[in-house]
Every structure is written in structure tokens, then in C-alpha cells.
Short mmCIF file of C-alpha atoms in Angstrom, two decimals:
data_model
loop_
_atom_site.label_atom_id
_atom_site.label_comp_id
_atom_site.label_asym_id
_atom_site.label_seq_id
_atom_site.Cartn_x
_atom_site.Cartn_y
_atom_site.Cartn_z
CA UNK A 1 0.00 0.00 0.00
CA UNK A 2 2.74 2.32 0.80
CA UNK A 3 4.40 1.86 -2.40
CA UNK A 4 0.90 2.99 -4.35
CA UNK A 5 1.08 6.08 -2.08
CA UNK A 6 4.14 6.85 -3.50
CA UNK A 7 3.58 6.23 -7.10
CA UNK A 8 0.05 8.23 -6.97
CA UNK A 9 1.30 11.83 -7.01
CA UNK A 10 4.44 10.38 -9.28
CA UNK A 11 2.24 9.56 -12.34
CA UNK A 12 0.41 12.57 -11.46
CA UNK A 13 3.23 14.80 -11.95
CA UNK A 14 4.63 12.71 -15.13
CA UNK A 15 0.50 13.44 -16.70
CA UNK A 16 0.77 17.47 -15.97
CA UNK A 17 4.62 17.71 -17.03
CA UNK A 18 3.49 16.32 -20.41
CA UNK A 19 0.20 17.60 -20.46
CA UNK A 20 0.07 21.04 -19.60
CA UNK A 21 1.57 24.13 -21.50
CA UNK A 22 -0.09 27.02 -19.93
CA UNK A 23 2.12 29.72 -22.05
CA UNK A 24 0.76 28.59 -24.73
CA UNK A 25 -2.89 26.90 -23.03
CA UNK A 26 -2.17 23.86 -25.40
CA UNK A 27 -3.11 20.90 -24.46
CA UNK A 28 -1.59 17.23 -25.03
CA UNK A 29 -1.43 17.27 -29.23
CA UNK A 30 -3.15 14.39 -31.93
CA UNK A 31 -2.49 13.48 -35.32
CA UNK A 32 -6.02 14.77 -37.49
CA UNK A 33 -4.93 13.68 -41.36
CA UNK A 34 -2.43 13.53 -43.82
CA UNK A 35 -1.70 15.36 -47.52
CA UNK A 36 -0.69 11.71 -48.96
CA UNK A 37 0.03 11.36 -52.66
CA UNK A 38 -3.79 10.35 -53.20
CA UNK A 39 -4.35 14.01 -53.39
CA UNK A 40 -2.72 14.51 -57.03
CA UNK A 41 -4.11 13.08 -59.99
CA UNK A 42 -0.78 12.22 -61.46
CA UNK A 43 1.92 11.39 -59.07
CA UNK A 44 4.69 9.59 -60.01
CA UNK A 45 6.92 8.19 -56.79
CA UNK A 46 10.13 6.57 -56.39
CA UNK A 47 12.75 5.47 -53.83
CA UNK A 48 16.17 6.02 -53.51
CA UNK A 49 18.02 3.99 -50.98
CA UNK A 50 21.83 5.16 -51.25
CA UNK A 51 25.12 4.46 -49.21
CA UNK A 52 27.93 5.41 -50.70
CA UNK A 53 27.85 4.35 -54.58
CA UNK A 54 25.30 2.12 -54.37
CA UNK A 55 21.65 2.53 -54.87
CA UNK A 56 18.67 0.67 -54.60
CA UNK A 57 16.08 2.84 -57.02
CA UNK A 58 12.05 1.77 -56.54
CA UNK A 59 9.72 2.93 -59.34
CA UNK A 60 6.19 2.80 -58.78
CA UNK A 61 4.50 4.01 -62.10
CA UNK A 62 0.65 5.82 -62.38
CA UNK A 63 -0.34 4.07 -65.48
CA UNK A 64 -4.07 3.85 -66.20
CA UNK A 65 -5.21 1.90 -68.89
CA UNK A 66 -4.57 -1.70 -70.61
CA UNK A 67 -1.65 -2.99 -69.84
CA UNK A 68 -0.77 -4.44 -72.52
CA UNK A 69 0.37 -0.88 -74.02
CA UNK A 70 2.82 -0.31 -71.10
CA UNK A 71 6.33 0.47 -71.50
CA UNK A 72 9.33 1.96 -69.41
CA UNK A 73 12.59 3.43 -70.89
CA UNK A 74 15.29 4.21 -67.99
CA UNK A 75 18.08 5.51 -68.70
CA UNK A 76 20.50 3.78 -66.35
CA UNK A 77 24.56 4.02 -65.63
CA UNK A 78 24.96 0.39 -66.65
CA UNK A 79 24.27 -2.80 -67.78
CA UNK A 80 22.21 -4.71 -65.47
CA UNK A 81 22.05 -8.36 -65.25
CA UNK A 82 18.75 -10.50 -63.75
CA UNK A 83 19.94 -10.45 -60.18
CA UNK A 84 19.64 -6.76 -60.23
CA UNK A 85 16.25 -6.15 -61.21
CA UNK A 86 13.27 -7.30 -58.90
CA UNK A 87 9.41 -6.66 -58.86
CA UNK A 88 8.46 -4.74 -54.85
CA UNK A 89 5.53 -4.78 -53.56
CA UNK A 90 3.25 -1.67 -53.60
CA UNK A 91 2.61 -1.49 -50.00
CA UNK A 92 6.18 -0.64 -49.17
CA UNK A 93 5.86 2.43 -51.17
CA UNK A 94 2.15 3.14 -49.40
CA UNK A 95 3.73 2.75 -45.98
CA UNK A 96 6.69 5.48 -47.09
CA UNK A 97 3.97 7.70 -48.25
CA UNK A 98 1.67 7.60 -45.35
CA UNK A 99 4.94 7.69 -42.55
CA UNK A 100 6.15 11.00 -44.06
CA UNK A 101 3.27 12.77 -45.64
CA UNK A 102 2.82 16.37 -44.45
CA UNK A 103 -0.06 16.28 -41.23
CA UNK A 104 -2.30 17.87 -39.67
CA UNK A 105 -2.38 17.81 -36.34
CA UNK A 106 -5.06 19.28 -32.72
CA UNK A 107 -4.19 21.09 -30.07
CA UNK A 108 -6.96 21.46 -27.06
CA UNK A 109 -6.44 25.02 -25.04
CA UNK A 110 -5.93 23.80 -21.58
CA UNK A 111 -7.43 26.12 -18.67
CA UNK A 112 -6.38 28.69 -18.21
CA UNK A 113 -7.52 28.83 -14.25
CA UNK A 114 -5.83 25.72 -13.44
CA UNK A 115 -2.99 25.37 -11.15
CA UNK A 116 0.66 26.49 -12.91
CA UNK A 117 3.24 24.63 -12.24
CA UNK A 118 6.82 25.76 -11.96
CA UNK A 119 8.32 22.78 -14.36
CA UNK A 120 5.42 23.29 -16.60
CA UNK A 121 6.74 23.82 -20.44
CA UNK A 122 4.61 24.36 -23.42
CA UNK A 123 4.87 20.74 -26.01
CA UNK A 124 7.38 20.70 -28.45
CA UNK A 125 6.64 21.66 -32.18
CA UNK A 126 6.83 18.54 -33.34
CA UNK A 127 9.52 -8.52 -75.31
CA UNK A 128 8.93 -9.21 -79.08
CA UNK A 129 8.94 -12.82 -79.75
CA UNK A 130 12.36 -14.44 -80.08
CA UNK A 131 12.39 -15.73 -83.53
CA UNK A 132 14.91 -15.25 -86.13
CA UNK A 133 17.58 -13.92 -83.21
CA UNK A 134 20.33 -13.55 -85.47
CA UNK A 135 18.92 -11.92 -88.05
CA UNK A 136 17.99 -9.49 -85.54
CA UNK A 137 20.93 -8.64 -83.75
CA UNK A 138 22.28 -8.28 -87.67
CA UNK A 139 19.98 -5.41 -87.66
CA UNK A 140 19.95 -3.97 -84.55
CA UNK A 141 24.26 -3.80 -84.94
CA UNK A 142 23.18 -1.75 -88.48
CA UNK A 143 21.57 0.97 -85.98
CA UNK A 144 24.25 1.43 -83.85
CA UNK A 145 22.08 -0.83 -81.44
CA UNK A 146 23.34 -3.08 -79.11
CA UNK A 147 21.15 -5.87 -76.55
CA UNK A 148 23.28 -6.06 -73.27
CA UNK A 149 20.47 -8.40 -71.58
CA UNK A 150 17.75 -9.61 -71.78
CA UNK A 151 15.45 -11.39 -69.04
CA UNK A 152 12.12 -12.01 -67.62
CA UNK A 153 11.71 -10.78 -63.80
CA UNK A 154 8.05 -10.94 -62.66
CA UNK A 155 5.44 -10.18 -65.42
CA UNK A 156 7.74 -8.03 -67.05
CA UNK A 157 9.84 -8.47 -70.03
CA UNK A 158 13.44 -6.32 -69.39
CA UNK A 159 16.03 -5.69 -72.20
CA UNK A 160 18.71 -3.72 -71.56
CA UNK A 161 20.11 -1.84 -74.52
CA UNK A 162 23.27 0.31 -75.24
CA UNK A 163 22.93 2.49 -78.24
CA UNK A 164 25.64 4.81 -80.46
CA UNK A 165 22.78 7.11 -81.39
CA UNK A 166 19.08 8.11 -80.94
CA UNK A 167 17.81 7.44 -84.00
CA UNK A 168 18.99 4.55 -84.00
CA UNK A 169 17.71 3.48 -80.52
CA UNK A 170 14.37 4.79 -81.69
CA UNK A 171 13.84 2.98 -85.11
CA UNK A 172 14.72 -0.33 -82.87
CA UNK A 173 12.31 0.70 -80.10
CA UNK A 174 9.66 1.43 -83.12
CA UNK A 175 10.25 -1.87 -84.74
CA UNK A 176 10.44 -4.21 -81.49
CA UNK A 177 6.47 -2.68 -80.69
CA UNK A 178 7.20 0.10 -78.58
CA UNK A 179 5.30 3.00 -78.78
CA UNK A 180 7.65 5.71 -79.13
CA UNK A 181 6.43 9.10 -78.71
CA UNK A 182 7.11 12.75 -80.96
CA UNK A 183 10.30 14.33 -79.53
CA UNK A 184 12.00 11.01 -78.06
CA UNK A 185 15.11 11.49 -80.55
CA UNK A 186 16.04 14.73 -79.22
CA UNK A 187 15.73 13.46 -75.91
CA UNK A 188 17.72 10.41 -75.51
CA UNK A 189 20.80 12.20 -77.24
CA UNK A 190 22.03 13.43 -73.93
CA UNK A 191 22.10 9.67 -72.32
CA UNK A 192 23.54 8.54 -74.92
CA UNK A 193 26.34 11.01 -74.94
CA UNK A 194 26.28 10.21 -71.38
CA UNK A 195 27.45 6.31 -72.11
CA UNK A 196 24.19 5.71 -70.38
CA UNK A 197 22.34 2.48 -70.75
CA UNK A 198 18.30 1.63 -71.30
CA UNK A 199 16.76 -0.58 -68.90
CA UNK A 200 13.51 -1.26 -71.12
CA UNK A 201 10.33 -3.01 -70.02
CA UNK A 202 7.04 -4.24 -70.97
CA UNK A 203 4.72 -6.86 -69.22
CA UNK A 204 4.50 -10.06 -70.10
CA UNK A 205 0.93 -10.36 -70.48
CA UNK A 206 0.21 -14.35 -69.91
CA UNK A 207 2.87 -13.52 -66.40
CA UNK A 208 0.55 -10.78 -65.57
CA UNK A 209 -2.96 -12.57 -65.83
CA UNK A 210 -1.46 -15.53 -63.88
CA UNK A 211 0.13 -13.05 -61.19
CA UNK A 212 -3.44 -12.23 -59.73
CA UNK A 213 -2.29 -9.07 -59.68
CA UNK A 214 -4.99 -6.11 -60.41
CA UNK A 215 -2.05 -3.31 -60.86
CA UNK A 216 1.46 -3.24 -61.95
CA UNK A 217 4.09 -3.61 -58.79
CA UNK A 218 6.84 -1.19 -58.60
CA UNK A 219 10.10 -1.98 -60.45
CA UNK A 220 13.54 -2.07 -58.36
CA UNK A 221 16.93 -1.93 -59.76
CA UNK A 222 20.16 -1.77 -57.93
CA UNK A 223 23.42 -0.62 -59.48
CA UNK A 224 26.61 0.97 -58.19
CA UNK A 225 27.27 4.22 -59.98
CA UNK A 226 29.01 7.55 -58.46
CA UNK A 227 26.36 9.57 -59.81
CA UNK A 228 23.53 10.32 -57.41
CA UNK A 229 20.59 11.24 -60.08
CA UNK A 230 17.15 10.70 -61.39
CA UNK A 231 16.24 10.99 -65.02
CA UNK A 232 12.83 12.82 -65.39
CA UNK A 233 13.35 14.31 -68.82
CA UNK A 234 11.93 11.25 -70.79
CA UNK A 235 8.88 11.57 -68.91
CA UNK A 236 7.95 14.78 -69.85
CA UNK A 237 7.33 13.78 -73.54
CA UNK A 238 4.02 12.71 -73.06
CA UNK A 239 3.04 15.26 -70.17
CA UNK A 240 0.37 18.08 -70.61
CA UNK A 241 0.19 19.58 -67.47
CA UNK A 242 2.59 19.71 -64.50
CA UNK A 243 3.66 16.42 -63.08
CA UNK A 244 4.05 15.93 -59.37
CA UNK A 245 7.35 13.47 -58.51
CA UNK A 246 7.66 12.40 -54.80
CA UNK A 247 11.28 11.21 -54.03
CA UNK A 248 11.51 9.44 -51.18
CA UNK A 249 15.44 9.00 -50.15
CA UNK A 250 16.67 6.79 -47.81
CA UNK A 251 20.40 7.00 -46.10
CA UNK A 252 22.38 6.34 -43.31
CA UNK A 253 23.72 9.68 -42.90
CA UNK A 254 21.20 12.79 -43.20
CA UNK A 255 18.76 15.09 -45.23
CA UNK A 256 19.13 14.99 -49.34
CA UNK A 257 18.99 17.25 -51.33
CA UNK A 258 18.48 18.59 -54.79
CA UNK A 259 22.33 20.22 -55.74
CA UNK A 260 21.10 21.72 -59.46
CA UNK A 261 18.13 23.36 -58.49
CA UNK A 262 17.29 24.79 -55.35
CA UNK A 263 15.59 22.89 -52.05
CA UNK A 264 13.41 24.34 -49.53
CA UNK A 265 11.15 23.77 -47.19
CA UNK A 266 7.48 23.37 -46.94
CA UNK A 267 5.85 26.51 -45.45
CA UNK A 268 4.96 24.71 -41.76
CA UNK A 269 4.41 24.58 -37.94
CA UNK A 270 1.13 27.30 -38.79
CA UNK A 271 -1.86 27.71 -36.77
CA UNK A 272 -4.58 27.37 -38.74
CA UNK A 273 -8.77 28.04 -38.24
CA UNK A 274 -10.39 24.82 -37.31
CA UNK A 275 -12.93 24.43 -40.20
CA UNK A 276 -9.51 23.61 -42.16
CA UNK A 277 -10.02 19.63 -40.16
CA UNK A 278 -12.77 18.90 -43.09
CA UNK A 279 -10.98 20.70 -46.29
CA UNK A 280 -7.45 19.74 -45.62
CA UNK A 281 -6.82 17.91 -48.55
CA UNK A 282 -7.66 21.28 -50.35
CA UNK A 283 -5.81 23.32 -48.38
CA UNK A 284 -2.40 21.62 -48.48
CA UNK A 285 -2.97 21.36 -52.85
CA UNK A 286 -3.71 25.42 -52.56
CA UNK A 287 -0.85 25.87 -50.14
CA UNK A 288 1.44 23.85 -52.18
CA UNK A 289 0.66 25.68 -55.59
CA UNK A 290 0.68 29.27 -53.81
CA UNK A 291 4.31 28.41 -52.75
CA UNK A 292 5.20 26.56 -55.59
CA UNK A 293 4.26 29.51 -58.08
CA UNK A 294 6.06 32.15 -55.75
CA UNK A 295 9.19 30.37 -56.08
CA UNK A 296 9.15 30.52 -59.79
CA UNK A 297 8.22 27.16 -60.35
CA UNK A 298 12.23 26.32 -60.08
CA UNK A 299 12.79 24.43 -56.93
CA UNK A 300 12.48 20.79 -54.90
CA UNK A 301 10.56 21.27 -51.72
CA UNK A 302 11.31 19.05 -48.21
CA UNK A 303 8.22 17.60 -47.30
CA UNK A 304 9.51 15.45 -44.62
CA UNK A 305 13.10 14.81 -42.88
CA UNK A 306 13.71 12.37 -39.79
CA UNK A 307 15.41 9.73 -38.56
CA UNK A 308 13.21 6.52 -39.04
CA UNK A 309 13.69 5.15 -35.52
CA UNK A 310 10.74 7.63 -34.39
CA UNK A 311 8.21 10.10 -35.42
CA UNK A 312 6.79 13.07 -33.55
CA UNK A 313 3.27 13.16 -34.48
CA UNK A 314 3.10 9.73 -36.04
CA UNK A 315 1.17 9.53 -39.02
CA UNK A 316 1.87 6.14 -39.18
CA UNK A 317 4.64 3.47 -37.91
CA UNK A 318 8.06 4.31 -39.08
CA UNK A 319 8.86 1.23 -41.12
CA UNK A 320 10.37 -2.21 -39.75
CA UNK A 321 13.36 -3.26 -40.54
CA UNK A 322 12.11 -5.95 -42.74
CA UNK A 323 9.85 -2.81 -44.72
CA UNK A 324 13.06 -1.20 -45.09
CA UNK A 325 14.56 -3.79 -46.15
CA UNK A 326 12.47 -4.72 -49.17
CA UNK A 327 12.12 -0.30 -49.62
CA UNK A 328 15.90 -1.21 -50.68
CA UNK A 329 17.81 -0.48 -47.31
CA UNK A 330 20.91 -2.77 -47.94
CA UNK A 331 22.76 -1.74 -45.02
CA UNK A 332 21.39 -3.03 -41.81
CA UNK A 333 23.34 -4.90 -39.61
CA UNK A 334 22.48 -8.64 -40.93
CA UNK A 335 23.29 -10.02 -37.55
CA UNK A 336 19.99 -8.23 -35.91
CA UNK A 337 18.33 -11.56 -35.73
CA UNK A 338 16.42 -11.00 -38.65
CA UNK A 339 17.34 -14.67 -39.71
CA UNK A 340 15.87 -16.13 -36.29
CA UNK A 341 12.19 -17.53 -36.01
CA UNK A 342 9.77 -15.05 -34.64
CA UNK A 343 5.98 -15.92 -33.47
CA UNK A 344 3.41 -15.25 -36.07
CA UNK A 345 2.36 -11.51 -36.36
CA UNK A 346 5.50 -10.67 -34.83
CA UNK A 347 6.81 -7.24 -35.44
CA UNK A 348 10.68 -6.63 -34.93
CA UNK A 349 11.57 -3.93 -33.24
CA UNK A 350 12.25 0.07 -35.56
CA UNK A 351 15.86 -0.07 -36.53
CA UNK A 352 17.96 2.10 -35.51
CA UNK A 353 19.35 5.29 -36.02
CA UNK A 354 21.12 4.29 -39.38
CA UNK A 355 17.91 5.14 -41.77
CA UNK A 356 17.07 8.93 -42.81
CA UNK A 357 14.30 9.32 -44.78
CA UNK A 358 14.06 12.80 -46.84
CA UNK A 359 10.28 13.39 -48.57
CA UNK A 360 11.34 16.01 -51.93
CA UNK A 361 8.54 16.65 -53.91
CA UNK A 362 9.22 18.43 -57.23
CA UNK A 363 6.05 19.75 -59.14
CA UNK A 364 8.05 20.03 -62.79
CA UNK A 365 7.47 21.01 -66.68
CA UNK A 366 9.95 20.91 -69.62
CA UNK A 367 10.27 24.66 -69.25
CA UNK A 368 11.27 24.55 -65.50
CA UNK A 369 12.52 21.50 -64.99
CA UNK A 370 15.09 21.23 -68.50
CA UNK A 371 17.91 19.13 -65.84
CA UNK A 372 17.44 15.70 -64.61
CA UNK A 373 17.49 15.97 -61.00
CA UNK A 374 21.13 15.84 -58.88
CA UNK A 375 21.57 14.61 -55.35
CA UNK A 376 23.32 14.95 -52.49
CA UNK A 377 23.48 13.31 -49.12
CA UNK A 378 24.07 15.55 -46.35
CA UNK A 379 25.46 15.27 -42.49
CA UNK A 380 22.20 17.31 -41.77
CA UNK A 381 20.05 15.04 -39.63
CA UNK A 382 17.76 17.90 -38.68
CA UNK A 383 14.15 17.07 -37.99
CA UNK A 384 11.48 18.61 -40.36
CA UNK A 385 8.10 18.13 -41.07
CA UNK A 386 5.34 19.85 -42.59
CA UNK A 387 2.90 20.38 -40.19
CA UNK A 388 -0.46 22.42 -39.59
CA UNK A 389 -1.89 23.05 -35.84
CA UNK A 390 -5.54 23.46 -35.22
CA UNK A 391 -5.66 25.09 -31.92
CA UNK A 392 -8.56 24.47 -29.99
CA UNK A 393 -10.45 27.74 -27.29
CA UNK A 394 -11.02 26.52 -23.94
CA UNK A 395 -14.82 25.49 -23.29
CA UNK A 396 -15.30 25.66 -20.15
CA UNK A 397 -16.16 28.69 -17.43
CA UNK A 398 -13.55 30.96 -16.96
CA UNK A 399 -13.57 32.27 -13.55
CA UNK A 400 -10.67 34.17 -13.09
CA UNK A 401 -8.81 37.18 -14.27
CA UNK A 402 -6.37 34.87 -16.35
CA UNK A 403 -9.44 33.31 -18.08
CA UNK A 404 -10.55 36.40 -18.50
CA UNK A 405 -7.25 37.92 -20.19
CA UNK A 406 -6.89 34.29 -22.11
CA UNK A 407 -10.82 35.26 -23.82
CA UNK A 408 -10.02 38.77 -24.47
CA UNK A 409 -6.76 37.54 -26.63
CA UNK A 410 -8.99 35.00 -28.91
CA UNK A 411 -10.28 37.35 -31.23
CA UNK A 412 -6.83 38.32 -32.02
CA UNK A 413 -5.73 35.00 -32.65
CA UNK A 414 -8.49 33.88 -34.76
CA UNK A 415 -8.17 36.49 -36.88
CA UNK A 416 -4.33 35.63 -37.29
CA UNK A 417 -4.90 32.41 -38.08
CA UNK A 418 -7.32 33.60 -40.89
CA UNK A 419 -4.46 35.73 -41.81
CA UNK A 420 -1.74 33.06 -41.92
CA UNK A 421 -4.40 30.57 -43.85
CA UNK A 422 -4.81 33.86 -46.57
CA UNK A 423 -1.38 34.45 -47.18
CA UNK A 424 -0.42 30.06 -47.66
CA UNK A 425 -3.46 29.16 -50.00
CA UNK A 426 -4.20 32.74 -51.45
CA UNK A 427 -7.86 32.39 -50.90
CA UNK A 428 -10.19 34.92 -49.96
CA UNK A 429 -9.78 36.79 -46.78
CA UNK A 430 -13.72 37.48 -46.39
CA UNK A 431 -14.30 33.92 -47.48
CA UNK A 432 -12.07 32.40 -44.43
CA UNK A 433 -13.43 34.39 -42.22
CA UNK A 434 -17.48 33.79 -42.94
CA UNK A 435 -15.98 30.41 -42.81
CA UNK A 436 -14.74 29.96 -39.22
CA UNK A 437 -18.12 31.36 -38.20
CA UNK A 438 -16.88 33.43 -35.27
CA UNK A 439 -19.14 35.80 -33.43
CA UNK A 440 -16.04 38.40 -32.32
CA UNK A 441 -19.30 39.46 -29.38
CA UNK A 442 -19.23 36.29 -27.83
CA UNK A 443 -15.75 36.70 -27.48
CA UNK A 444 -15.56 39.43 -25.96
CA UNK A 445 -15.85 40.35 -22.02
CA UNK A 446 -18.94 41.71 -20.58
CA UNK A 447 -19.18 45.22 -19.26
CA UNK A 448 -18.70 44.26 -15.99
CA UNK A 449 -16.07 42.07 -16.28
CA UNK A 450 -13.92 44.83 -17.65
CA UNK A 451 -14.79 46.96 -14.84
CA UNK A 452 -13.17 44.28 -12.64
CA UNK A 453 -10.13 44.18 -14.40
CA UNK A 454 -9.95 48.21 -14.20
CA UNK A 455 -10.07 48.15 -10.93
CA UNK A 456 -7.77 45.00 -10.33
CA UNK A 457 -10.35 43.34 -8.86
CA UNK A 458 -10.25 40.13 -11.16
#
């Protein structure tokens, strides 16, 4: 019994050290929602996991349609053989998205007539067919065409080609049923200049219907190549519109970033009016194209940076070190049991602090965007997020002058957050404000309440 005594007022100090923030009335913090990738009609993602030379690159394509009209051109730094190229599961690149998409998250005012406690601090911002094959490689030689490789991996067929020029490499993509379209000549010149290889692929249609599989799985290559980079320009020959690109990079050491155009950060950590809780999908696309437009349309943002070992709000788990693992993560410690039996629905333990994930999201068009995108790692293993608070008012009675000073100062800071929502999304002003629905009179004191705090009485 006398331990229990003890322990009582010991968990009640641990609950008001974490949950109260009177500077700030904020109470204990929740996750609300996430701006996933589900909010952009075309959103192309991919993973980079890179130590060193090496990388482990994860490309999940949007295609709609029949599948039997799919085809992927990569340019690549070199020949890859079978044991390089694998089909990953979609989920892994799901559980990336939804662990470091920008969040919303809810603060509750705490009140403001409660006890204050000296160690009280406010919460921390958280193929063709293969007939007549030597005939073929007769012709392919004539343009300048070679076949490096050529294997099945999944339900997809993967040739890997070297070529002397683009013409060349387009009359043979022409002729072996690949759908080339207007402008590719002028575009593959540069890889080709570049020594660059084409890791080509097409599915394999009786593969694909005896899969079971609805949608194409990402494709995963892994190749050892000094240069950290992504080639985008081949996919803007079919674009329209702007196409959003969500990198997700995974290291041991810090942040990456984009080296030949410039990276910054995510407007966040705003208070924002409440009614945002049911339009935040909106708000984050009009934030996004507000900030995106006053940078000139020129630059990589940081959605997300952290250390996968935690999160702070969690959006979702950070990923096990068998997700990471199949996300491409070659460098965990082998000898961290993952080879020993486990119970069914076991889940080993986060790894640890030798996975940095960096979220870049890069909104690009032929005009903007005439570089394929350079990276770096960094030492930087600052935490980032992007993050919007809804802050909610105290309900209850206020009975003293500190409630009364804390109701007095609401008006104020509604109509800041109105301001702050205005200048991210450029809506209307008037708009946000009918909106949030706030009746300044109710807000204010009564008569006879300010008379109190004239006199000091309150």
C-alpha cells in the first residue's frame, strides 16, 4: 500500500509535465490527417536507398489503362544483369507515403484557471517474340544498337540496350512494338552522350494474368554508380500539365537534397482556423501551388526529414526493418536476428538510427525543370516536417482574471490564423473568415467584467 502512495502523485506529476503548456494553453497534441500522394491526380513516386555508390532505385509508375500498351525506358549508368532487377511490392511504397506525408495535427487550449506549475513547459513543435535472333541482332548492330540483356523478372519483359545514337535506338524501339512518342530522338541524345544504358520493359501479359495481380508492382533496380541522379526528362514527352514526382530518399547519414536546383522547405508549424479539419486535402494542394508559383516554379521542396527510428506526431509506424529492407535499405546490420524464427504476427523492433528518410517533392514542366534531377546526401540530420496546428479555445467557465485575459486575446488570434491561412493558399480573406463562423461578441468580455479588471479586482 505504501508503495501505491508513492507512485500516486508520481504519475500525477509525469500526466501534468506532459500535459500542460499554460504559455501557450495547449493541451496534449493528436495526429487529425495527412496530404498523402492520393491528393494529385498524377503522381509519379520513387525510392532512392543510397550508401555510398550504391543505390537501390524503386519505381512505382501511375499508369491507367490496358496494360498491354505499357512500357518503361530508364536511362540507367549500366548494364544490369537479372539479379539486379526485382518486382516490390506496392505497400512498401504506401507505408513510405503515409509515414512522411505532411499532417495535420489538434491542439486542445488547456485552462487557463488551473494550477501552474513551476516545471510546466509548453509541447514541443513537433519482349517481341524471339524468332529469327540472329537476323535481328544483324539489324539492330546496323543501328548502332546493341542488346546487353535480356530477361524475364516478374510479369515483365526487361532488355537492356546500349545504343551509339538516338535514331537509331528509336527505329529499334519502333520496330520491337514500342510505342515511341514525338520528340524522343532529341531526348535520348544526352544519355547517350552520357554512355548511359536503357533498362527497357514491358509486361509479359500471360505472367501478368497468372500473377493475380490487379495493378502493376513497382520496379527495383540496384546498381553501383558515383552519380547520385534521377532521369525525369523522358517523362515529360508525353506530359500536358505539370507532373508531381515524390522522391523518397533513404540513407544512413542525413537530409538529401536537390544540388542543381534549389531545395526548400514546406511553409509549416502554422496555426490554422479549425474548419480547415474537413478541407485539408484542399488546403495543403492550394498551399502547395501558392508556394510553388512564388518560387518561380524552379525548386524541390522538403516535405519530410527524420530519422526513421521515431516520429513526432506519427502519421503512421516508421517502417520495420524488414519494410526497409524490401524499400531497398541494404545496409542493416544482418546479424539483428532477422534470420531467427519469430511468433506469427511478430513485429521486430524500428531499426535504428542508421535510416534517414528525406520526402522532396518536385512539381516540374519541360520549361522549369530542363535538368534531370542531382543529389546529395548531407550530415544534416535535422528534424522537419510539414505540419499544420488546429488550436482548440477553452470550453469551459472561466472564472478568473487569467481566463478572462486568455478570452479577451482569442479574437486576435483567430483572426491571425485567418491571416496566416490567406497568405499560404491565397484564398479569400472574407471567405475564411465567414468560414470559421466566429461571433467576435461572444468573445468578448462583458461590461462588468472589464470593470473588474480596471479596478484589479479580477
Amino acid at each position: 500500500m505504501r508503495f501505491f502512495r508513492l507512485l500516486t502523485p508520481l504519475l500525477l506529476a509525469i500526466v501534468v509535465f506532459f500535459c500542460f503548456a499554460p504559455a501557450a494553453w495547449a493541451f496534449c497534441g493528436f495526429y487529425v490527417a495527412k496530404a498523402d500522394t492520393k491528393l494529385y491526380n498524377k503522381a509519379s513516386q520513387v525510392v532512392m536507398a543510397r550508401n555510398g555508390d550504391r543505390t537501390v532505385l524503386t519505381m512505382a509508375n501511375d499508369f491507367q489503362g490496358d496494360v498491354k500498351y505499357f512500357a518503361m525506358v530508364v536511362p540507367v549508368p549500366t548494364v544490369l544483369q537479372k539479379e539486379q532487377v526485382r518486382v516490390a511490392e506496392p505497400k512498401i511504397i504506401e507505408r513510405l507515403d503515409a509515414f512522411s506525408a505532411p499532417r495535420l495535427v489538434e491542439y486542445f487550449d488547456s485552462d487557463p484557471c488551473a494550477p501552474v506549475y513551476e516545471y510546466d513547459r509548453p509541447l514541443a513543435a513537433p519482349a517481341p517474340a524471339a524468332s529469327n535472333e540472329s537476323g535481328r541482332a544483324r539489324g539492330d548492330a546496323s543501328l548502332g544498337v546493341t542488346v546487353e540483356a535480356r530477361f524475364n523478372v516478374g510479369e515483365y519483359d526487361i532488355v537492356i540496350l546500349s545504343a551509339k545514337e538516338s535514331g537509331g535506338l528509336e527505329t529499334w524501339l519502333q520496330r520491337n512494338g514500342y510505342k515511341i512518342p514525338r520528340g524522343a530522338k532529341q531526348l535520348l541524345k544526352p544519355y547517350i552522350r552520357s554512355s548511359m544504358k536503357f533498362f527497357v520493359a514491358k509486361v509479359n501479359l500471360d505472367k501478368f494474368e497468372k500473377s493475380g495481380y490487379e495493378f502493376l508492382r513497382p520496379l527495383q533496380i540496384s546498381y553501383q554508380s558515383p552519380r547520385f541522379m534521377l532521369p525525369i526528362r523522358l517523362g515529360m514527352i508525353n506530359a500536358t500539365t505539370e507532373q508531381d514526382l515524390i522522391v523518397y530518399v533513404l540513407s544512413p547519414e542525413g537530409q538529401a537534397e536537390i544540388t542543381n536546383y534549389r531545395t526548400v522547405k514546406i511553409p509549416s508549424d502554422a496555426n490554422i482556423p479549425l474548419f480547415v479539419k474537413n478541407e485539408f486535402g484542399e488546403f495543403y494542394k492550394s498551399m502547395f501551388q501558392t508556394t510553388y508559383t512564388k518560387e518561380n516554379k524552379k525548386v524541390g521542396f522538403l516535405e519530410y526529414a527524420w530519422d526513421m527510428s521515431n516520429c513526432d506526431p506519427c502519421s503512421a509506424d516508421p517502417l520495420t526493418t524488414e519494410e526497409l529492407k524490401q524499400a531497398g535499405v541494404f545496409w542493416l546490420d544482418d546479424n539483428s536476428g532477422s534470420n531467427v524464427p519469430v511468433p506469427p504476427n511478430f513485429r521486430r523492433p524500428f531499426p535504428s538510427s542508421n535510416v534517414f528518410i528525406s520526402r522532396l517533392h518536385v512539381r516540374y514542366t519541360r520549361d522549369k525543370f530542363p535538368e534531370d534531377l542531382i543529389f546529395q546526401q548531407t550530415g544534416n540530420r535535422e528534424s522537419f516536417q510539414g505540419r499544420y496546428v488546429l488550436q482548440h479555445p477553452f470550453q469551459g467557465e472561466l472564472k478568473c482574471r487569467a481566463g478572462r485575459e486568455y478570452k479577451r486575446s482569442l479574437p486576435k488570434r483567430f483572426e491571425q490564423e485567418a491571416q496566416t491561412l490567406a497568405k499560404l493558399t491565397n484564398w479569400n480573406i472574407q471567405d475564411i473568415r465567414n468560414k470559421m463562423k466566429l461571433s467576435v461578441s461572444n468573445l468578448r468580455l462583458s461590461w462588468w467584467e472589464n470593470l473588474l479588471s480596471w479596478f484589479g479586482l479580477s
